[in-house]
PDB file of C-alpha atoms in Angstrom:
ATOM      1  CA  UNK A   1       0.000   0.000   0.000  1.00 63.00           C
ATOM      2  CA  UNK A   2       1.252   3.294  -0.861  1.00 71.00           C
ATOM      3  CA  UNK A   3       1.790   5.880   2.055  1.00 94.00           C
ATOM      4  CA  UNK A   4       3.779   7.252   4.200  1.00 96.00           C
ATOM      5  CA  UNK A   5       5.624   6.178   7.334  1.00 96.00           C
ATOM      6  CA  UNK A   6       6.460   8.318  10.219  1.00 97.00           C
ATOM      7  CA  UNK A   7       8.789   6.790  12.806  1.00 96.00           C
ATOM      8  CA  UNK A   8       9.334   6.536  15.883  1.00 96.00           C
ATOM      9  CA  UNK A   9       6.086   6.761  17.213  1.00 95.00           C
ATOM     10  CA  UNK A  10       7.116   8.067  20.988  1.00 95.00           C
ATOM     11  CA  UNK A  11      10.212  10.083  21.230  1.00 94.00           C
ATOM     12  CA  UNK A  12      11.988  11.628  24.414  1.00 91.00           C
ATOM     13  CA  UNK A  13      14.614  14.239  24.339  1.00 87.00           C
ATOM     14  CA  UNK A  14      17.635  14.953  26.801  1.00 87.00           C
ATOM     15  CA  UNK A  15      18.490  18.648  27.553  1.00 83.00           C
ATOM     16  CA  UNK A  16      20.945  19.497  25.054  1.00 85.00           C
ATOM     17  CA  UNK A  17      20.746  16.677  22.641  1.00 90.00           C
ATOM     18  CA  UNK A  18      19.653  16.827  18.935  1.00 93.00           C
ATOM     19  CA  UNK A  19      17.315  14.363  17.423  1.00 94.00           C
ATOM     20  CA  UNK A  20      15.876  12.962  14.123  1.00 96.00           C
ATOM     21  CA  UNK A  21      12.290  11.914  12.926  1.00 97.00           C
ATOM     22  CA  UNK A  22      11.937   9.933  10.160  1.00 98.00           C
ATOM     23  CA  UNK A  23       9.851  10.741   7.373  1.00 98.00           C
ATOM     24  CA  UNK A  24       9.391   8.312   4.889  1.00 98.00           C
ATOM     25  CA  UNK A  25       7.162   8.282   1.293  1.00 97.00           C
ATOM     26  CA  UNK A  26       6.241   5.984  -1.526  1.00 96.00           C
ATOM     27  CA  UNK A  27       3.857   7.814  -3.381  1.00 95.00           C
ATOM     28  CA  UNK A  28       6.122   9.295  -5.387  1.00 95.00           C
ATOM     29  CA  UNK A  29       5.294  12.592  -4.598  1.00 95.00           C
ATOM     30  CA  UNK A  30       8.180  15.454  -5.434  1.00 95.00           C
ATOM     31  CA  UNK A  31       6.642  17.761  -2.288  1.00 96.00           C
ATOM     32  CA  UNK A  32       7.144  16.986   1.184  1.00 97.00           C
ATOM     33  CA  UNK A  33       6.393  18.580   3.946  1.00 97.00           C
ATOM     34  CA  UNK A  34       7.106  18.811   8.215  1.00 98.00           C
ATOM     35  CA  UNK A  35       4.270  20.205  10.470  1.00 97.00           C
ATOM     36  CA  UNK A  36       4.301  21.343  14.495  1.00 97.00           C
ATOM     37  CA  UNK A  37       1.150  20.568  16.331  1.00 96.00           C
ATOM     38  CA  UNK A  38       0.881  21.851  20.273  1.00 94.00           C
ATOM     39  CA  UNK A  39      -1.881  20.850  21.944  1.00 87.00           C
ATOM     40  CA  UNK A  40      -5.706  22.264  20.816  1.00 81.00           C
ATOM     41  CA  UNK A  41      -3.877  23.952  18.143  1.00 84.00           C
ATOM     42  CA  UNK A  42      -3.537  23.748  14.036  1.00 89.00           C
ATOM     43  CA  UNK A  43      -0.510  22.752  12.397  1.00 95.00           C
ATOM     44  CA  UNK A  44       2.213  24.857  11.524  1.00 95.00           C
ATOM     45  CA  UNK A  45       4.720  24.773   8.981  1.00 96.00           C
ATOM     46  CA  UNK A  46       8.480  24.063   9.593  1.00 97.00           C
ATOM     47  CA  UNK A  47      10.094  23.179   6.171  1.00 98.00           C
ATOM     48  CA  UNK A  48       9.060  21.925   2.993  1.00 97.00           C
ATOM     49  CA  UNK A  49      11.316  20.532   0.298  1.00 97.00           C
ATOM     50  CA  UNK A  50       9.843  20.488  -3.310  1.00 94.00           C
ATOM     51  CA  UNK A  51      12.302  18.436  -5.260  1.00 94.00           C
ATOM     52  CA  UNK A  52      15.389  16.455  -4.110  1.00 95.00           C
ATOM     53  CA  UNK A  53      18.984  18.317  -2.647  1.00 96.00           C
ATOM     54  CA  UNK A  54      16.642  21.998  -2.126  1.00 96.00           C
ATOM     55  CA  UNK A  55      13.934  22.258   0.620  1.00 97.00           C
ATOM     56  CA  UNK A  56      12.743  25.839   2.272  1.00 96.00           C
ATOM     57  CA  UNK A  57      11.624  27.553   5.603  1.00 97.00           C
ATOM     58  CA  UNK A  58       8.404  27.171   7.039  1.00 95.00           C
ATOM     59  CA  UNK A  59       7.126  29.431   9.657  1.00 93.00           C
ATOM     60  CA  UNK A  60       9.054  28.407  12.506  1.00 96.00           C
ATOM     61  CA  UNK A  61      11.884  26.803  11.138  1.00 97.00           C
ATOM     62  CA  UNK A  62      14.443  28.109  14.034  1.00 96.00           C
ATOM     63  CA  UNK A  63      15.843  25.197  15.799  1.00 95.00           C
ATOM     64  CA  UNK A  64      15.479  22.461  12.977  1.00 97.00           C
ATOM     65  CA  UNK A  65      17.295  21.209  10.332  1.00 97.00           C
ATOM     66  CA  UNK A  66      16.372  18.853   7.399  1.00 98.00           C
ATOM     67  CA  UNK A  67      17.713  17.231   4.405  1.00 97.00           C
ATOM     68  CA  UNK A  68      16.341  15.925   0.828  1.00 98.00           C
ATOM     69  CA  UNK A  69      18.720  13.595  -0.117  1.00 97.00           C
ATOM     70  CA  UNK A  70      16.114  11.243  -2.080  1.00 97.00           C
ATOM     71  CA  UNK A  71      12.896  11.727  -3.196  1.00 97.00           C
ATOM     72  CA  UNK A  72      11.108   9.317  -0.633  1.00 97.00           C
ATOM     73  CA  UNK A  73      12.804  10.501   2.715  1.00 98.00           C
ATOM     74  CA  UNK A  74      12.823  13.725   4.317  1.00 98.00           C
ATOM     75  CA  UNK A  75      14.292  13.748   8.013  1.00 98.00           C
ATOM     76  CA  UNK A  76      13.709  16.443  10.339  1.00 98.00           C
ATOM     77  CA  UNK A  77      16.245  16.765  13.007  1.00 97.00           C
ATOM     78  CA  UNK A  78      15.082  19.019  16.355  1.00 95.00           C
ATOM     79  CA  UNK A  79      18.488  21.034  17.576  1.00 93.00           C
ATOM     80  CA  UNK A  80      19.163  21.374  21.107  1.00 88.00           C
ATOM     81  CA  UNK A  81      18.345  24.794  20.051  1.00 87.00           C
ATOM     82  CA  UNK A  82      14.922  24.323  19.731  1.00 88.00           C
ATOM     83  CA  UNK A  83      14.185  25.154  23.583  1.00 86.00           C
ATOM     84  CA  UNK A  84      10.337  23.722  23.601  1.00 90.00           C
ATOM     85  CA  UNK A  85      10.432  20.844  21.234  1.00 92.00           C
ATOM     86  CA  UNK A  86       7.705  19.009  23.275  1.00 94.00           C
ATOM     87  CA  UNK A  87       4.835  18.797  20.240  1.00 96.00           C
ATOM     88  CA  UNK A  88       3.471  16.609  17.658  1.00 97.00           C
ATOM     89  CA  UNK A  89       5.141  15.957  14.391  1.00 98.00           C
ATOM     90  CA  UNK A  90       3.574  15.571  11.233  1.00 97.00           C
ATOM     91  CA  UNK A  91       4.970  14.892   8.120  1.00 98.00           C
ATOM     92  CA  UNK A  92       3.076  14.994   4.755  1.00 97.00           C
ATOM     93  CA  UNK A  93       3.832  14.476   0.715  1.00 97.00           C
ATOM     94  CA  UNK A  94       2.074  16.060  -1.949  1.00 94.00           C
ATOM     95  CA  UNK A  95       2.274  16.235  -6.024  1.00 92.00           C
ATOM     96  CA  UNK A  96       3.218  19.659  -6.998  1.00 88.00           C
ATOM     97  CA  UNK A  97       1.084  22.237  -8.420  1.00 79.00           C
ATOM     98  CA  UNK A  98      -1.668  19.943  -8.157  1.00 78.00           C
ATOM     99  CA  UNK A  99      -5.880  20.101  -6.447  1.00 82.00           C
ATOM    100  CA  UNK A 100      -4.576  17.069  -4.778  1.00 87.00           C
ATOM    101  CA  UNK A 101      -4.511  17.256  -1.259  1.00 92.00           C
ATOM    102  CA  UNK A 102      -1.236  16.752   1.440  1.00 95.00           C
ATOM    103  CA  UNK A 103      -1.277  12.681   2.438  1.00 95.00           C
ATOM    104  CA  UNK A 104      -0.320  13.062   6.120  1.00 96.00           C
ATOM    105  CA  UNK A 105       2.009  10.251   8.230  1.00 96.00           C
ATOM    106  CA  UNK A 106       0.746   8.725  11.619  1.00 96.00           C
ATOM    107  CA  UNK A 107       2.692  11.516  13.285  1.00 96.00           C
ATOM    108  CA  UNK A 108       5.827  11.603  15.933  1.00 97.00           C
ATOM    109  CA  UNK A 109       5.116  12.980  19.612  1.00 96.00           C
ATOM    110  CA  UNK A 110       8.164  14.033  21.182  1.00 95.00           C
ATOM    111  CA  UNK A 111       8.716  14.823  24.729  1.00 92.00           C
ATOM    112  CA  UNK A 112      11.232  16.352  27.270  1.00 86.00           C
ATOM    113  CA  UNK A 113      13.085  14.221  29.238  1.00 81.00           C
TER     114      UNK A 113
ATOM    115  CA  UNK B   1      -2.106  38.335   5.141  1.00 80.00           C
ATOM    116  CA  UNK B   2      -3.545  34.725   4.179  1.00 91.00           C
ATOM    117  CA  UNK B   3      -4.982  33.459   7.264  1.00 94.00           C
ATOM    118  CA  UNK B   4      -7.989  30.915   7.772  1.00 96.00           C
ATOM    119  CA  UNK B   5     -10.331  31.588  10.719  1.00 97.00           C
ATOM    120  CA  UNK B   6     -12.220  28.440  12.555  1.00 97.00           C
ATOM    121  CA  UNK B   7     -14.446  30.151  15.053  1.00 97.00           C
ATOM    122  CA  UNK B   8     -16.100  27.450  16.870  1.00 96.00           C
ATOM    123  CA  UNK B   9     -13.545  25.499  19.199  1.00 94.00           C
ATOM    124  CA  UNK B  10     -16.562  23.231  20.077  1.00 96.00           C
ATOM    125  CA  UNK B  11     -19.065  21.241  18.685  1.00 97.00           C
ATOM    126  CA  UNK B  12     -21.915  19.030  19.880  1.00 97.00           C
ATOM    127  CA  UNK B  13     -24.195  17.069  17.767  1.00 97.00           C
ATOM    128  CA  UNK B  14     -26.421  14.092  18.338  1.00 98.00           C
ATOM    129  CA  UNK B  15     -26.112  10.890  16.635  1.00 98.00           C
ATOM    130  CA  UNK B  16     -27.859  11.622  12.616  1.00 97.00           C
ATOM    131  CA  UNK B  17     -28.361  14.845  12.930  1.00 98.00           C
ATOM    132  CA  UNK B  18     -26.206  16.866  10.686  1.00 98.00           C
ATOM    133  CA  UNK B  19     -24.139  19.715  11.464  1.00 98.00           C
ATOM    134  CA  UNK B  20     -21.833  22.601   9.907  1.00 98.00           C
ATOM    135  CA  UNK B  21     -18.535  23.761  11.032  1.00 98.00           C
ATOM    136  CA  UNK B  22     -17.363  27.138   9.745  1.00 98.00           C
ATOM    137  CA  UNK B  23     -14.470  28.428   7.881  1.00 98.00           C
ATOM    138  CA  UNK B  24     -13.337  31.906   6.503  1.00 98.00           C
ATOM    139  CA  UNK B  25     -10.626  32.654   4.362  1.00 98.00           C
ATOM    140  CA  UNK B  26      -8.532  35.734   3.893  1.00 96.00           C
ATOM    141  CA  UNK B  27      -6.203  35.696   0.886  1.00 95.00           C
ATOM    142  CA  UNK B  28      -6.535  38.739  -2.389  1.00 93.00           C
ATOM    143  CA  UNK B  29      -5.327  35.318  -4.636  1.00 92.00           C
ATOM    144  CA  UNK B  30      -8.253  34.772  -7.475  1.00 92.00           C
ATOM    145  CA  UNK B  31      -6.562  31.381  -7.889  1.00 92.00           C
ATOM    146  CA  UNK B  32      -6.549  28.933  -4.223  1.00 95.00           C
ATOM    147  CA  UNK B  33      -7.672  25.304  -3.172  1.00 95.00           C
ATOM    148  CA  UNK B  34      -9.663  24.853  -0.002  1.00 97.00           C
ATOM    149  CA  UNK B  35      -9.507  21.468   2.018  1.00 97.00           C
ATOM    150  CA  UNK B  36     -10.991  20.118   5.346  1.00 98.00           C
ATOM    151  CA  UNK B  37      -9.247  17.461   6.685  1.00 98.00           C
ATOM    152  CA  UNK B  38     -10.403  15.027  10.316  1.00 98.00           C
ATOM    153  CA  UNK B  39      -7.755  14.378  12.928  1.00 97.00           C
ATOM    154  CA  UNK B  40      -8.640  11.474  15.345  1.00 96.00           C
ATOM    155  CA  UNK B  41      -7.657  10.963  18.824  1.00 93.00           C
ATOM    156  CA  UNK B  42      -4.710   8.996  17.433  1.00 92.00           C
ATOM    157  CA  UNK B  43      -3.553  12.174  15.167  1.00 92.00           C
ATOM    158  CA  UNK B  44      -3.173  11.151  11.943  1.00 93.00           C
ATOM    159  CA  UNK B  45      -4.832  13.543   9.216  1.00 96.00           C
ATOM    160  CA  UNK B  46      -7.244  12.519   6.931  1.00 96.00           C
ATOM    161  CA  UNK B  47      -8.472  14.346   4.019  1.00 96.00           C
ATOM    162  CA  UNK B  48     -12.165  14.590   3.690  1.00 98.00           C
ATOM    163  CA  UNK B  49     -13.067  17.043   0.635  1.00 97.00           C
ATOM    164  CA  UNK B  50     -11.542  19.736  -1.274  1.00 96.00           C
ATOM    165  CA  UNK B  51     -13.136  22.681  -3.392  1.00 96.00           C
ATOM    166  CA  UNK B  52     -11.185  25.022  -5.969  1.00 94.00           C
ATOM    167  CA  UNK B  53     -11.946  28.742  -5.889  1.00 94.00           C
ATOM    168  CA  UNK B  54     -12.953  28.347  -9.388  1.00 94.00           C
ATOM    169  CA  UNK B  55     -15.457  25.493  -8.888  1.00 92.00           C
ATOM    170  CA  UNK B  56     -18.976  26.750  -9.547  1.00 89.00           C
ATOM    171  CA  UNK B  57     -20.680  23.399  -8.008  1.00 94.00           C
ATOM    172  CA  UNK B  58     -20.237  22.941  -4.082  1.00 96.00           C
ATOM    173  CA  UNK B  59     -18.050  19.529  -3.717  1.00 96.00           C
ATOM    174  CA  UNK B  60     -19.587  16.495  -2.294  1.00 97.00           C
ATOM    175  CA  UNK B  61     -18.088  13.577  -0.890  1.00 96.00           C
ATOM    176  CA  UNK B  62     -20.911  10.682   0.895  1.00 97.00           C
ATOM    177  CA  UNK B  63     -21.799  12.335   3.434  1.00 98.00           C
ATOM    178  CA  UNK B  64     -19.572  15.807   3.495  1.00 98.00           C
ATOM    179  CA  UNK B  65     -20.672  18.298   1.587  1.00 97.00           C
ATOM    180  CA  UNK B  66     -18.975  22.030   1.497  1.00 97.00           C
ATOM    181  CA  UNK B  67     -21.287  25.065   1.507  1.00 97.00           C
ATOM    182  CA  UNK B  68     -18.600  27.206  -0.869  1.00 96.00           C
ATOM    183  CA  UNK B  69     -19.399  31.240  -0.714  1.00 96.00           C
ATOM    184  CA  UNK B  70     -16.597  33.209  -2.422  1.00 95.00           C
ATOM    185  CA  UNK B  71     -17.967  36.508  -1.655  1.00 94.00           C
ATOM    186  CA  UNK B  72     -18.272  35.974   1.730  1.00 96.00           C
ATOM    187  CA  UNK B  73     -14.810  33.873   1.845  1.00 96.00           C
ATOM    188  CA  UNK B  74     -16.445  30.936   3.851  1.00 97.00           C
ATOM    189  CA  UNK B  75     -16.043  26.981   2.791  1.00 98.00           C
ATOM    190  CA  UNK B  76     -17.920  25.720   5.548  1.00 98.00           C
ATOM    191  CA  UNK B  77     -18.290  21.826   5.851  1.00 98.00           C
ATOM    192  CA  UNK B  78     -21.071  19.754   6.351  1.00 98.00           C
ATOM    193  CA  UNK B  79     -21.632  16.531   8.008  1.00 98.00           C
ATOM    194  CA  UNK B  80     -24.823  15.021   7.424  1.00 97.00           C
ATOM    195  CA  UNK B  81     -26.498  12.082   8.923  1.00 96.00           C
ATOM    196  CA  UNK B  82     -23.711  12.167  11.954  1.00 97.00           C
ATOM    197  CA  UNK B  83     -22.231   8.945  13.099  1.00 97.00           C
ATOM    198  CA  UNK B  84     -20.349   8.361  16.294  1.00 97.00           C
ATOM    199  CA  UNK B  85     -16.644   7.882  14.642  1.00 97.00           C
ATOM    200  CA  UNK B  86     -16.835  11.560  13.521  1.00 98.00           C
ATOM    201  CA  UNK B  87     -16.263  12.776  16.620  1.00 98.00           C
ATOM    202  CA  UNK B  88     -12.826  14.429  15.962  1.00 97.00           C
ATOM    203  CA  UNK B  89     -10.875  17.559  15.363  1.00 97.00           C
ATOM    204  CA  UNK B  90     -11.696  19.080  11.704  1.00 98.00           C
ATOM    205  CA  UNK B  91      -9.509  21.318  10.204  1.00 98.00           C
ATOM    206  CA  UNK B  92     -10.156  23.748   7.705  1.00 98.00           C
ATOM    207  CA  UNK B  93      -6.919  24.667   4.770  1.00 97.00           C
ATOM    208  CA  UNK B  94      -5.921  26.831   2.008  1.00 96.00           C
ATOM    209  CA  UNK B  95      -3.246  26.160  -0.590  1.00 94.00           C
ATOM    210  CA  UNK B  96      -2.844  29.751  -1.915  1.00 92.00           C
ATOM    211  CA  UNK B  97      -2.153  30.508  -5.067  1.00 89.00           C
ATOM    212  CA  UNK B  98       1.216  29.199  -6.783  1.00 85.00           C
ATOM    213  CA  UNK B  99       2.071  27.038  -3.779  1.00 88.00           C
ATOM    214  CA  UNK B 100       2.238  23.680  -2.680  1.00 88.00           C
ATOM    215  CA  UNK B 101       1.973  24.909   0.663  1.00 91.00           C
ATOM    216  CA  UNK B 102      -1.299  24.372   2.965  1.00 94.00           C
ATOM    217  CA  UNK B 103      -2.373  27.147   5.930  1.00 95.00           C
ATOM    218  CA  UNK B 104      -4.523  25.593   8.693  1.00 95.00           C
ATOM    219  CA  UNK B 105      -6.909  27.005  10.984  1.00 96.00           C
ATOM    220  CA  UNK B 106      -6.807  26.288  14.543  1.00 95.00           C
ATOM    221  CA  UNK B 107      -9.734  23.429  14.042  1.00 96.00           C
ATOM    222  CA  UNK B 108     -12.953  22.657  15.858  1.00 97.00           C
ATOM    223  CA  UNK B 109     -13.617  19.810  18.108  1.00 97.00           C
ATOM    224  CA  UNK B 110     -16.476  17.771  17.223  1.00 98.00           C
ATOM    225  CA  UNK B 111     -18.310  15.445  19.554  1.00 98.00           C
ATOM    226  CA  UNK B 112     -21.023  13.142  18.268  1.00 98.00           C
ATOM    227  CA  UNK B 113     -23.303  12.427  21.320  1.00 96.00           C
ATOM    228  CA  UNK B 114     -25.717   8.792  21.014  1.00 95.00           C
TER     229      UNK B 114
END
């Protein structure tokens, strides 16, 4: 079945240490995408890549990092310098230039040791 | 600046009624996609139904339907015949204009009560 695979599903940070969420797509979709979700909130945009090797800032892209190195996997990696990473993670692949909605994975929630 | 507005944080509905959860858009693009998507308890998204700003019908899907008025910049959604498993978060989105990007609005909780 075509989709796409978040993983972990449970993830704890340690002051001061960086860590990566997995992102994973076989829909061959050139657009992927990483959303923040706090609690009672909407999502909100953190980077989006739109082809392989170039991705772009979301709306609160300080204290992340990603990489496009293939079309099907987009990592996000949460910097100690993100100071409240506690959230859920979403990550979501979409054709480009297209009515077709965003396909959304299962989602990461990471927490504060 | 493009923003969508979800006013209602809440909503109850009985078992087969139906209900409508409002949206309102703000964007000066002639050209932009509208989507509503459900978010379970266990927080994956799932896309329910999607209208184009050019679309001149209102788009169905089963039992959504979304009440489209571009003057008024609202896409509200409509669940008819409510069942149980809809109780959820539904979110209302906009893909502006020459963008692959999606902005959400801040949702609305939706309880389905027997």
């Amino acid at each position: 079945d075509g989709g796409i695979t978040q993983s972990p599903k449970y993830l704890f940070r340690k002051e001061g240490q960086n860590v990566t969420l997995s992102c994973e797509q076989n829909l061959n979709h050139d657009a992927m995408y990483w959303y923040r979700q706090d609690p009672g909130q909407g999502l909100r945009l953190i980077y989006y890549s739109q082809i392989v090797n170039d991705f772009q800032k979301g709306d609160i892209a300080e204290g992340y990092s990603v990489s496009r190195e293939k079309k099907e996997s987009f990592p996000l990696t949460v910097t100690s310098a993100q100071k409240n990473p506690t959230a859920f993670y979403l990550c979501a692949s979409s054709m480009r230039y297209s009515n077709q909605p965003q396909h959304f994975g299962d989602g990461t929630r990471l927490s504060i040791l | 600046a493009q923003k969508i507005t979800q006013t209602q944080p809440g909503m109850f509905v009985q078992e087969k009624e139906a209900v409508t959860l409002d949206c309102t858009y703000d964007t000066s693009d002639q050209s932009y996609g509208l989507f509503w998507y459900k978010q379970p308890s266990s927080g994956e998204m799932i896309f329910l139904i999607y209208q184009g700003s050019y679309d001149e019908q209102n788009a169905t899907e089963g039992r959504y339907s979304l009440n489209f008025q571009k003057a008024r910049k609202s896409a509200n959604l409509v669940i008819s015949a409510s069942q149980l498993g809809d109780s959820a978060m539904y979110f209302c989105a906009m893909r502006p204009y020459n963008t692959d990007k999606l902005i959400f609005g801040t949702g609305t909780r939706l309880q389905v009560f027997p």
